[in-house]
Amino acid sequence: MSIQPVESKRHRVVVIGSGFGGLFGVKALKKADVDITLVAKTTHHLFQPLLYQVATGILSVGEIAPTTRVILRKQKNAEVLLGDVLSIDLEAKTVTSKLLERITVTPFDSLIVAAGAQQSYFGNDHFAEFAPGMKTIDDALELRGRILGAFEQAELSDDQEEKDRLMTFVVVGAGPTGVELAGQIAELADRTLDGAFRNIDPRDARVILLDAAPAVLPPMGEKLGRKAAERLEKLGVEIQLNAMVTDVDNDGLTVKEKDGTTRRIEAQCKVWSAGVQGSPLGKQLADQSGSETDRAGRVLVEPDLTVKGHPNVFVVGDLMSVKDVPGMAQGAIQGATYAAKLIKASVKGEDDPAQRKPFKYFDKGSMATVSRFNAVAKVGKLEFGGFIAWLMWLALHLYYLVGYRSRITTVISWFVTFLGRGRAQMASTEQQVFARLAIEQLNSLERAGAVETDTAEKEQEREKAAG
């Protein structure tokens, strides 16, 4: 175990997570008289709203996931520490992280927890084996391999029933990610892959968008949800609402209707985008501070985004639970910037926790792209869809991409995809599809081995005591 050395007596800020909340929190402290340590379990900053475009071959990983160290290399008061955070000790003011077998303890004076959220299967975690989520680069690459692999297997099949199963794609969850992904799978089959096979017609692919809710894009309202649904249906996407997934296996899934009846959908390729669960660090913070968490594991923070009794510990992004603040990039960015402002005031001796102005979220609107040249947008009371909304969506996402190179290459990739039929990132490997499952199986074997070893040692101890 190692402890981060203290090179100065400057105020120490630890930031957990390299997403929007973590990265923007660090950058907001650039000119502050503090030493910052960013602790993250990945080496990159992931632009998660465009992850589905990696999964469908439009963008490369590098365009949406620049290296965090490179982004922050000119910020001299910041360092990056790679590791998965195991625990936070609010009393000792330390963060413990692990990289391989190396344990590192990092002390802090102020803490920004932007650990994000993970895919939620609502208590059915075994679904993940057959229906990966859409939260990480690994998820996107695995899904790309599953989509393209399904077409390749269908090309080799002589059984029509098997072909139908292989060419049925089910997206669970009709939120922004589900809508965007379903639309792109449909366009991939209809445009990019058209004419590329000899024994199948990719345009025969069946794309199903499922949700237990009664509407598409519920957070954006009935009008925009209806617009998105109409556009998806024109693309050939089947929208099935009030349909709850009760079981998932390798060959398909079971759906329960609103009236209680169940039915089966045969499909090899499934993707889950139906819910999120806060990082386990949220419960740690709540247990130590006396705060509470909501049903999704997010921390019910104080008005200044801190946990109870700890005015120096901020929770931002997907891990914070604040009324009327959506789990989107804007909420994370604004929360992190607010926390950084309070930390800078504290360092200058100008902060009184009892007199802090509450965090106030400024809603800049929400958008979702449905297909090429078509999106829906909600800005204040204004709701609209179509080409103008799509252009606004492009501009907004380009603005928040980190780095000029990423923006330029993204524009080129979009130009090729949306004006033509090609997609530059269509490569996939068997390893991308099965690596996650292999790692999970290995971890299960290791845990089982550890349990057996522990049991054997206890048995030996009992025998010695008895003898």
Short mmCIF file of C-alpha atoms in Angstrom, two decimals:
data_model
loop_
_atom_site.label_atom_id
_atom_site.label_comp_id
_atom_site.label_asym_id
_atom_site.label_seq_id
_atom_site.Cartn_x
_atom_site.Cartn_y
_atom_site.Cartn_z
CA MET A 1 0.00 0.00 0.00
CA SER A 2 1.22 3.49 -0.81
CA ILE A 3 0.20 6.90 0.48
CA GLN A 4 0.28 9.89 -1.81
CA PRO A 5 3.17 12.15 -0.70
CA VAL A 6 2.35 15.64 0.49
CA GLU A 7 4.71 18.00 -1.33
CA SER A 8 3.23 21.24 -0.01
CA LYS A 9 0.81 22.59 2.56
CA ARG A 10 -1.58 23.81 -0.09
CA HIS A 11 -5.22 22.85 0.08
CA ARG A 12 -5.61 19.32 -1.28
CA VAL A 13 -8.57 18.57 -3.53
CA VAL A 14 -9.37 15.02 -4.59
CA VAL A 15 -11.78 14.53 -7.50
CA ILE A 16 -13.23 11.06 -8.10
CA GLY A 17 -14.25 10.30 -11.69
CA SER A 18 -13.12 11.58 -15.10
CA GLY A 19 -16.56 12.15 -16.62
CA PHE A 20 -18.17 15.54 -17.14
CA GLY A 21 -18.42 16.27 -13.42
CA GLY A 22 -14.87 15.20 -12.61
CA LEU A 23 -13.11 16.79 -15.57
CA PHE A 24 -14.96 20.11 -15.45
CA GLY A 25 -14.45 20.25 -11.68
CA VAL A 26 -10.69 19.91 -12.14
CA LYS A 27 -10.59 22.49 -14.95
CA ALA A 28 -12.64 24.97 -12.91
CA LEU A 29 -9.89 24.85 -10.25
CA LYS A 30 -7.10 25.58 -12.74
CA LYS A 31 -6.16 28.96 -11.29
CA ALA A 32 -6.93 28.10 -7.66
CA ASP A 33 -4.22 27.83 -5.00
CA VAL A 34 -4.80 24.11 -4.56
CA ASP A 35 -3.24 20.75 -5.43
CA ILE A 36 -5.67 18.50 -7.28
CA THR A 37 -5.62 14.73 -7.62
CA LEU A 38 -8.06 13.23 -10.11
CA VAL A 39 -8.69 9.57 -9.29
CA ALA A 40 -10.36 7.56 -12.06
CA LYS A 41 -10.63 3.91 -13.05
CA THR A 42 -10.18 4.70 -16.74
CA THR A 43 -7.46 6.62 -18.54
CA HIS A 44 -9.92 8.64 -20.61
CA HIS A 45 -12.73 11.17 -20.43
CA LEU A 46 -15.76 9.53 -22.03
CA PHE A 47 -18.24 11.65 -23.97
CA GLN A 48 -21.05 9.27 -23.13
CA PRO A 49 -23.85 10.90 -25.19
CA LEU A 50 -22.08 9.76 -28.37
CA LEU A 51 -21.30 6.24 -27.19
CA TYR A 52 -24.08 4.78 -29.33
CA GLN A 53 -22.31 6.14 -32.43
CA VAL A 54 -19.26 4.04 -31.56
CA ALA A 55 -21.55 1.02 -31.20
CA THR A 56 -23.02 1.59 -34.66
CA GLY A 57 -19.77 2.33 -36.49
CA ILE A 58 -20.04 6.10 -36.99
CA LEU A 59 -17.30 7.32 -34.64
CA SER A 60 -14.06 5.87 -33.35
CA VAL A 61 -13.22 5.46 -29.68
CA GLY A 62 -10.55 8.17 -29.86
CA GLU A 63 -13.02 10.78 -31.03
CA ILE A 64 -15.21 10.50 -27.93
CA ALA A 65 -12.66 9.34 -25.34
CA PRO A 66 -9.52 11.51 -25.27
CA THR A 67 -6.84 10.66 -22.72
CA THR A 68 -7.36 12.48 -19.43
CA ARG A 69 -3.64 13.02 -18.83
CA VAL A 70 -3.24 14.70 -22.19
CA ILE A 71 -6.25 16.94 -21.58
CA LEU A 72 -4.81 18.11 -18.25
CA ARG A 73 -1.10 18.12 -19.10
CA LYS A 74 -0.91 21.94 -19.10
CA GLN A 75 -2.75 22.26 -15.79
CA LYS A 76 0.19 22.25 -13.41
CA ASN A 77 -1.82 22.02 -10.20
CA ALA A 78 -3.51 18.77 -11.29
CA GLU A 79 -2.32 15.17 -11.39
CA VAL A 80 -4.09 12.03 -12.54
CA LEU A 81 -4.12 8.83 -10.50
CA LEU A 82 -5.38 5.68 -12.18
CA GLY A 83 -7.30 3.35 -9.92
CA ASP A 84 -10.71 2.07 -8.89
CA VAL A 85 -11.85 3.80 -5.70
CA LEU A 86 -12.59 1.19 -3.05
CA SER A 87 -13.53 3.41 -0.14
CA ILE A 88 -13.87 6.95 1.14
CA ASP A 89 -13.14 7.69 4.81
CA LEU A 90 -14.83 10.96 5.71
CA GLU A 91 -13.41 10.99 9.24
CA ALA A 92 -9.79 10.43 8.20
CA LYS A 93 -10.29 12.46 4.99
CA THR A 94 -8.77 9.82 2.72
CA VAL A 95 -9.65 8.08 -0.53
CA THR A 96 -8.43 4.51 -1.05
CA SER A 97 -8.02 3.26 -4.62
CA LYS A 98 -6.69 0.11 -6.23
CA LEU A 99 -4.83 -0.55 -9.47
CA LEU A 100 -4.12 -4.25 -10.01
CA GLU A 101 -2.66 -5.20 -6.61
CA ARG A 102 -1.43 -1.73 -5.66
CA ILE A 103 -3.44 0.09 -2.99
CA THR A 104 -3.10 3.87 -2.79
CA VAL A 105 -4.42 6.12 -0.02
CA THR A 106 -4.88 9.76 -1.03
CA PRO A 107 -5.59 12.42 1.64
CA PHE A 108 -7.87 15.37 0.94
CA ASP A 109 -9.04 18.66 2.39
CA SER A 110 -11.91 18.96 -0.08
CA LEU A 111 -13.50 16.17 -2.08
CA ILE A 112 -15.60 16.16 -5.26
CA VAL A 113 -17.26 12.80 -5.87
CA ALA A 114 -18.30 12.47 -9.52
CA ALA A 115 -18.23 8.68 -9.71
CA GLY A 116 -21.24 8.52 -12.04
CA ALA A 117 -23.69 5.69 -12.47
CA GLN A 118 -23.77 2.22 -13.95
CA GLN A 119 -26.39 0.26 -15.85
CA SER A 120 -29.29 -0.94 -13.73
CA TYR A 121 -31.11 -4.19 -14.46
CA PHE A 122 -33.57 -3.59 -11.61
CA GLY A 123 -32.36 -6.55 -9.57
CA ASN A 124 -31.87 -8.87 -12.55
CA ASP A 125 -28.11 -8.53 -12.98
CA HIS A 126 -27.93 -11.85 -14.82
CA PHE A 127 -29.56 -10.10 -17.79
CA ALA A 128 -26.21 -8.36 -18.42
CA GLU A 129 -24.70 -11.54 -19.83
CA PHE A 130 -27.12 -11.47 -22.75
CA ALA A 131 -28.07 -7.78 -22.99
CA PRO A 132 -25.06 -5.48 -22.42
CA GLY A 133 -25.64 -1.90 -21.34
CA MET A 134 -24.38 1.31 -22.89
CA LYS A 135 -22.19 2.95 -20.27
CA THR A 136 -18.58 2.21 -21.24
CA ILE A 137 -16.34 1.90 -24.29
CA ASP A 138 -16.22 -1.85 -23.70
CA ASP A 139 -20.03 -1.93 -23.86
CA ALA A 140 -20.06 -0.06 -27.18
CA LEU A 141 -17.38 -2.23 -28.79
CA GLU A 142 -19.07 -5.39 -27.57
CA LEU A 143 -22.39 -4.22 -28.97
CA ARG A 144 -20.82 -3.31 -32.32
CA GLY A 145 -19.43 -6.83 -32.54
CA ARG A 146 -22.80 -8.34 -31.61
CA ILE A 147 -24.68 -6.29 -34.23
CA LEU A 148 -22.29 -6.98 -37.09
CA GLY A 149 -21.79 -10.56 -35.95
CA ALA A 150 -25.52 -11.22 -36.11
CA PHE A 151 -25.59 -10.27 -39.80
CA GLU A 152 -22.51 -12.43 -40.50
CA GLN A 153 -24.10 -15.46 -38.84
CA ALA A 154 -27.36 -14.90 -40.71
CA GLU A 155 -25.41 -14.88 -43.99
CA LEU A 156 -24.17 -18.40 -43.23
CA SER A 157 -27.52 -19.83 -42.15
CA ASP A 158 -29.84 -21.93 -44.34
CA ASP A 159 -32.62 -21.95 -41.75
CA GLN A 160 -35.13 -19.12 -42.15
CA GLU A 161 -36.24 -19.30 -38.53
CA GLU A 162 -32.65 -18.91 -37.38
CA LYS A 163 -32.11 -16.05 -39.83
CA ASP A 164 -35.13 -14.25 -38.41
CA ARG A 165 -33.79 -14.63 -34.87
CA LEU A 166 -30.32 -13.45 -35.85
CA MET A 167 -31.66 -10.42 -37.69
CA THR A 168 -33.95 -9.29 -34.86
CA PHE A 169 -32.45 -6.52 -32.72
CA VAL A 170 -34.11 -5.54 -29.45
CA VAL A 171 -33.37 -2.30 -27.61
CA VAL A 172 -34.79 -2.21 -24.08
CA GLY A 173 -35.51 1.32 -22.90
CA ALA A 174 -37.16 4.12 -24.89
CA GLY A 175 -35.19 6.99 -23.36
CA PRO A 176 -32.73 9.09 -25.39
CA THR A 177 -30.09 6.35 -25.62
CA GLY A 178 -32.60 3.70 -26.67
CA VAL A 179 -34.21 5.95 -29.28
CA GLU A 180 -30.86 6.99 -30.75
CA LEU A 181 -29.54 3.44 -30.82
CA ALA A 182 -32.68 1.93 -32.38
CA GLY A 183 -32.65 4.59 -35.09
CA GLN A 184 -29.01 3.99 -35.94
CA ILE A 185 -29.34 0.19 -36.06
CA ALA A 186 -32.22 0.65 -38.51
CA GLU A 187 -30.19 3.05 -40.67
CA LEU A 188 -27.13 0.78 -40.51
CA ALA A 189 -29.17 -2.11 -41.88
CA ASP A 190 -31.08 -0.05 -44.43
CA ARG A 191 -28.26 2.10 -45.84
CA THR A 192 -24.73 1.06 -44.90
CA LEU A 193 -25.12 -2.71 -45.23
CA ASP A 194 -27.51 -2.66 -48.18
CA GLY A 195 -26.06 -4.85 -50.95
CA ALA A 196 -23.09 -6.00 -48.86
CA PHE A 197 -24.36 -9.58 -48.40
CA ARG A 198 -25.33 -12.26 -50.91
CA ASN A 199 -27.58 -14.64 -48.97
CA ILE A 200 -29.49 -12.10 -46.86
CA ASP A 201 -30.97 -8.66 -47.34
CA PRO A 202 -29.98 -6.50 -44.32
CA ARG A 203 -33.06 -4.37 -44.96
CA ASP A 204 -35.11 -7.32 -43.69
CA ALA A 205 -33.68 -6.72 -40.21
CA ARG A 206 -36.28 -6.27 -37.48
CA VAL A 207 -35.51 -3.54 -34.91
CA ILE A 208 -37.71 -3.49 -31.80
CA LEU A 209 -37.76 -0.70 -29.18
CA LEU A 210 -39.25 -1.93 -25.89
CA ASP A 211 -40.22 -0.07 -22.75
CA ALA A 212 -42.42 -0.70 -19.73
CA ALA A 213 -43.45 2.97 -19.86
CA PRO A 214 -46.44 4.08 -21.94
CA ALA A 215 -44.51 6.58 -24.06
CA VAL A 216 -41.27 7.20 -25.96
CA LEU A 217 -38.89 9.75 -24.41
CA PRO A 218 -41.05 10.30 -21.28
CA PRO A 219 -38.85 13.13 -19.83
CA MET A 220 -39.29 15.20 -23.00
CA GLY A 221 -43.07 15.18 -22.99
CA GLU A 222 -45.88 13.67 -25.03
CA LYS A 223 -45.47 15.90 -28.11
CA LEU A 224 -41.78 15.20 -28.70
CA GLY A 225 -42.20 11.56 -27.75
CA ARG A 226 -44.85 11.21 -30.42
CA LYS A 227 -42.65 12.96 -33.01
CA ALA A 228 -39.74 10.63 -32.22
CA ALA A 229 -41.98 7.57 -32.38
CA GLU A 230 -43.39 8.58 -35.76
CA ARG A 231 -39.92 9.04 -37.21
CA LEU A 232 -38.71 5.70 -35.83
CA GLU A 233 -41.71 3.93 -37.31
CA LYS A 234 -40.92 5.45 -40.72
CA LEU A 235 -37.49 3.84 -40.38
CA GLY A 236 -39.18 0.51 -39.74
CA VAL A 237 -38.58 0.36 -35.98
CA GLU A 238 -41.28 -1.52 -34.06
CA ILE A 239 -42.19 0.34 -30.89
CA GLN A 240 -43.66 -1.82 -28.14
CA LEU A 241 -44.70 0.10 -25.02
CA ASN A 242 -46.22 -1.04 -21.71
CA ALA A 243 -44.02 -4.11 -22.17
CA MET A 244 -41.89 -5.19 -19.22
CA VAL A 245 -38.94 -7.53 -19.77
CA THR A 246 -39.13 -10.36 -17.24
CA ASP A 247 -36.39 -12.67 -18.54
CA VAL A 248 -33.46 -12.59 -20.97
CA ASP A 249 -31.41 -15.47 -22.33
CA ASN A 250 -29.07 -16.14 -25.22
CA ASP A 251 -31.79 -16.62 -27.82
CA GLY A 252 -34.30 -13.96 -26.83
CA LEU A 253 -36.36 -12.41 -24.07
CA THR A 254 -39.70 -12.74 -22.32
CA VAL A 255 -42.05 -9.77 -22.14
CA LYS A 256 -44.97 -9.17 -19.79
CA GLU A 257 -47.80 -7.07 -21.17
CA LYS A 258 -49.86 -4.54 -19.23
CA ASP A 259 -52.73 -7.05 -18.96
CA GLY A 260 -50.43 -9.63 -17.34
CA THR A 261 -49.96 -11.90 -20.36
CA THR A 262 -46.45 -12.89 -21.42
CA ARG A 263 -44.89 -13.46 -24.80
CA ARG A 264 -41.54 -14.41 -26.25
CA ILE A 265 -39.33 -12.46 -28.68
CA GLU A 266 -36.62 -14.49 -30.39
CA ALA A 267 -33.54 -12.31 -30.86
CA GLN A 268 -29.84 -12.92 -30.54
CA CYS A 269 -28.78 -9.26 -30.25
CA LYS A 270 -30.23 -7.35 -27.30
CA VAL A 271 -29.09 -4.12 -25.66
CA TRP A 272 -30.19 -2.69 -22.32
CA SER A 273 -30.67 1.05 -21.85
CA ALA A 274 -33.58 1.01 -19.43
CA GLY A 275 -32.14 2.36 -16.20
CA VAL A 276 -29.15 3.52 -14.17
CA GLN A 277 -27.83 2.81 -10.70
CA GLY A 278 -25.55 5.15 -8.76
CA SER A 279 -22.00 4.13 -7.91
CA PRO A 280 -21.64 2.06 -4.69
CA LEU A 281 -19.62 4.99 -3.32
CA GLY A 282 -22.93 6.80 -2.85
CA LYS A 283 -24.02 4.36 -0.16
CA GLN A 284 -20.63 4.67 1.55
CA LEU A 285 -21.01 8.43 1.75
CA ALA A 286 -24.60 8.17 2.96
CA ASP A 287 -23.78 5.61 5.66
CA GLN A 288 -20.88 7.67 7.03
CA SER A 289 -22.61 11.04 6.93
CA GLY A 290 -26.16 10.10 7.89
CA SER A 291 -27.44 11.16 4.47
CA GLU A 292 -29.93 9.15 2.45
CA THR A 293 -29.93 7.62 -1.02
CA ASP A 294 -32.82 7.35 -3.45
CA ARG A 295 -34.02 4.16 -5.15
CA ALA A 296 -31.30 4.48 -7.79
CA GLY A 297 -28.53 4.74 -5.18
CA ARG A 298 -27.96 8.47 -5.67
CA VAL A 299 -27.12 10.62 -2.65
CA LEU A 300 -29.74 13.08 -1.40
CA VAL A 301 -27.33 15.97 -1.01
CA GLU A 302 -27.70 19.24 0.88
CA PRO A 303 -28.67 22.44 -1.02
CA ASP A 304 -24.94 23.16 -1.54
CA LEU A 305 -24.37 19.63 -3.01
CA THR A 306 -22.52 18.41 0.10
CA VAL A 307 -23.26 15.44 2.35
CA LYS A 308 -24.56 16.02 5.87
CA GLY A 309 -21.99 17.32 8.33
CA HIS A 310 -19.21 17.57 5.75
CA PRO A 311 -19.21 20.97 3.99
CA ASN A 312 -15.99 20.00 2.21
CA VAL A 313 -17.41 16.87 0.51
CA PHE A 314 -19.39 17.49 -2.68
CA VAL A 315 -21.36 14.98 -4.76
CA VAL A 316 -22.05 15.95 -8.38
CA GLY A 317 -23.24 14.41 -11.62
CA ASP A 318 -25.18 11.16 -11.85
CA LEU A 319 -24.43 10.32 -8.22
CA MET A 320 -26.26 13.33 -6.78
CA SER A 321 -30.01 13.41 -6.32
CA VAL A 322 -31.39 16.94 -6.67
CA LYS A 323 -34.98 17.74 -7.59
CA ASP A 324 -35.45 18.88 -11.19
CA VAL A 325 -31.80 18.25 -12.10
CA PRO A 326 -31.67 15.54 -14.81
CA GLY A 327 -28.90 12.98 -15.04
CA MET A 328 -27.34 14.69 -18.04
CA ALA A 329 -24.00 16.29 -18.88
CA GLN A 330 -25.29 19.78 -18.09
CA GLY A 331 -26.25 18.83 -14.54
CA ALA A 332 -22.80 17.36 -13.93
CA ILE A 333 -20.94 20.31 -15.43
CA GLN A 334 -22.91 22.93 -13.54
CA GLY A 335 -22.69 21.00 -10.27
CA ALA A 336 -18.91 20.58 -10.58
CA THR A 337 -18.39 24.24 -11.46
CA TYR A 338 -20.51 25.27 -8.45
CA ALA A 339 -18.49 23.00 -6.12
CA ALA A 340 -15.20 24.36 -7.48
CA LYS A 341 -16.39 27.92 -6.84
CA LEU A 342 -17.11 27.11 -3.18
CA ILE A 343 -13.74 25.38 -2.78
CA LYS A 344 -11.92 28.43 -4.17
CA ALA A 345 -13.84 30.68 -1.78
CA SER A 346 -12.94 28.36 1.11
CA VAL A 347 -9.24 28.49 0.25
CA LYS A 348 -9.38 32.29 0.26
CA GLY A 349 -11.16 32.28 3.63
CA GLU A 350 -14.28 33.77 2.08
CA ASP A 351 -16.59 30.80 2.55
CA ASP A 352 -19.09 30.32 5.34
CA PRO A 353 -20.90 26.98 4.88
CA ALA A 354 -23.92 28.28 6.79
CA GLN A 355 -24.30 31.20 4.38
CA ARG A 356 -23.79 29.40 1.08
CA LYS A 357 -26.23 30.10 -1.73
CA PRO A 358 -27.95 26.87 -2.78
CA PHE A 359 -27.02 25.26 -6.09
CA LYS A 360 -29.33 26.44 -8.83
CA TYR A 361 -29.59 24.46 -12.04
CA PHE A 362 -30.02 26.35 -15.28
CA ASP A 363 -31.93 24.18 -17.73
CA LYS A 364 -30.44 24.69 -21.19
CA GLY A 365 -32.84 22.20 -22.71
CA SER A 366 -32.64 18.61 -23.83
CA MET A 367 -32.23 16.95 -27.22
CA ALA A 368 -32.24 13.51 -28.78
CA THR A 369 -31.34 12.55 -32.32
CA VAL A 370 -33.68 10.06 -33.95
CA SER A 371 -32.02 9.53 -37.33
CA ARG A 372 -29.91 11.43 -39.84
CA PHE A 373 -31.38 14.89 -40.43
CA ASN A 374 -33.94 14.38 -37.67
CA ALA A 375 -33.93 15.12 -33.94
CA VAL A 376 -36.22 16.44 -31.23
CA ALA A 377 -35.42 19.31 -28.89
CA LYS A 378 -36.92 20.97 -25.84
CA VAL A 379 -35.59 24.41 -24.88
CA GLY A 380 -37.60 26.05 -22.15
CA LYS A 381 -41.23 25.95 -23.24
CA LEU A 382 -40.24 25.58 -26.89
CA GLU A 383 -40.60 22.06 -28.32
CA PHE A 384 -39.72 21.21 -31.90
CA GLY A 385 -38.28 18.49 -34.09
CA GLY A 386 -36.84 17.84 -37.52
CA PHE A 387 -33.82 19.17 -39.40
CA ILE A 388 -33.31 22.36 -37.36
CA ALA A 389 -33.32 20.35 -34.13
CA TRP A 390 -30.80 17.97 -35.70
CA LEU A 391 -28.44 20.83 -36.62
CA MET A 392 -28.70 22.17 -33.07
CA TRP A 393 -27.94 18.71 -31.74
CA LEU A 394 -24.80 18.50 -33.92
CA ALA A 395 -23.59 21.94 -32.85
CA LEU A 396 -24.16 21.29 -29.13
CA HIS A 397 -22.35 17.97 -29.14
CA LEU A 398 -19.43 19.38 -31.11
CA TYR A 399 -19.15 22.22 -28.60
CA TYR A 400 -18.76 19.85 -25.65
CA LEU A 401 -16.33 17.49 -27.34
CA VAL A 402 -12.88 17.95 -25.79
CA GLY A 403 -10.11 19.00 -28.19
CA TYR A 404 -10.04 20.52 -31.66
CA ARG A 405 -8.76 17.32 -33.24
CA SER A 406 -11.74 15.35 -31.91
CA ARG A 407 -14.12 17.96 -33.28
CA ILE A 408 -12.54 17.97 -36.75
CA THR A 409 -12.46 14.18 -37.09
CA THR A 410 -16.00 13.90 -35.75
CA VAL A 411 -17.28 16.36 -38.35
CA ILE A 412 -15.56 14.32 -41.09
CA SER A 413 -17.07 11.07 -39.78
CA TRP A 414 -20.52 12.66 -39.61
CA PHE A 415 -20.13 14.03 -43.15
CA VAL A 416 -19.25 10.57 -44.52
CA THR A 417 -22.07 8.85 -42.63
CA PHE A 418 -24.94 11.29 -42.96
CA LEU A 419 -24.36 12.49 -46.54
CA GLY A 420 -23.21 9.14 -47.86
CA ARG A 421 -23.83 5.51 -46.93
CA GLY A 422 -20.49 4.52 -45.46
CA ARG A 423 -19.34 4.24 -41.88
CA ALA A 424 -15.64 4.34 -41.12
CA GLN A 425 -15.64 2.25 -37.92
CA MET A 426 -17.08 -1.11 -38.95
CA ALA A 427 -14.32 -3.37 -37.66
CA SER A 428 -15.12 -5.78 -34.84
CA THR A 429 -13.43 -8.81 -33.33
CA GLU A 430 -14.54 -11.92 -31.52
CA GLN A 431 -12.53 -10.80 -28.52
CA GLN A 432 -14.56 -7.60 -28.22
CA VAL A 433 -17.75 -9.65 -28.06
CA PHE A 434 -16.62 -12.28 -25.56
CA ALA A 435 -13.89 -10.56 -23.51
CA ARG A 436 -16.31 -9.22 -20.87
CA LEU A 437 -17.94 -12.62 -20.39
CA ALA A 438 -14.54 -14.31 -20.14
CA ILE A 439 -13.35 -11.81 -17.54
CA GLU A 440 -16.55 -12.23 -15.51
CA GLN A 441 -16.18 -16.01 -15.59
CA LEU A 442 -12.54 -15.72 -14.50
CA ASN A 443 -13.49 -13.43 -11.63
CA SER A 444 -16.22 -15.87 -10.58
CA LEU A 445 -13.71 -18.73 -10.55
CA GLU A 446 -11.28 -16.64 -8.50
CA ARG A 447 -14.00 -15.76 -5.99
CA ALA A 448 -15.06 -19.40 -5.79
CA GLY A 449 -11.44 -20.43 -5.28
CA ALA A 450 -11.03 -17.85 -2.52
CA VAL A 451 -14.14 -19.16 -0.77
CA GLU A 452 -12.89 -22.76 -1.01
CA THR A 453 -9.48 -21.75 0.36
CA ASP A 454 -11.07 -19.85 3.22
CA THR A 455 -13.33 -22.83 4.01
CA ALA A 456 -10.38 -25.24 3.95
CA GLU A 457 -8.34 -23.02 6.28
CA LYS A 458 -11.21 -22.77 8.76
CA GLU A 459 -11.65 -26.56 8.65
CA GLN A 460 -7.95 -27.04 9.41
CA GLU A 461 -8.22 -24.61 12.32
CA ARG A 462 -11.21 -26.55 13.72
CA GLU A 463 -9.32 -29.83 13.40
CA LYS A 464 -6.32 -28.38 15.24
CA ALA A 465 -8.57 -27.06 18.00
CA ALA A 466 -10.31 -30.41 18.31
CA GLY A 467 -7.05 -32.36 18.27
#
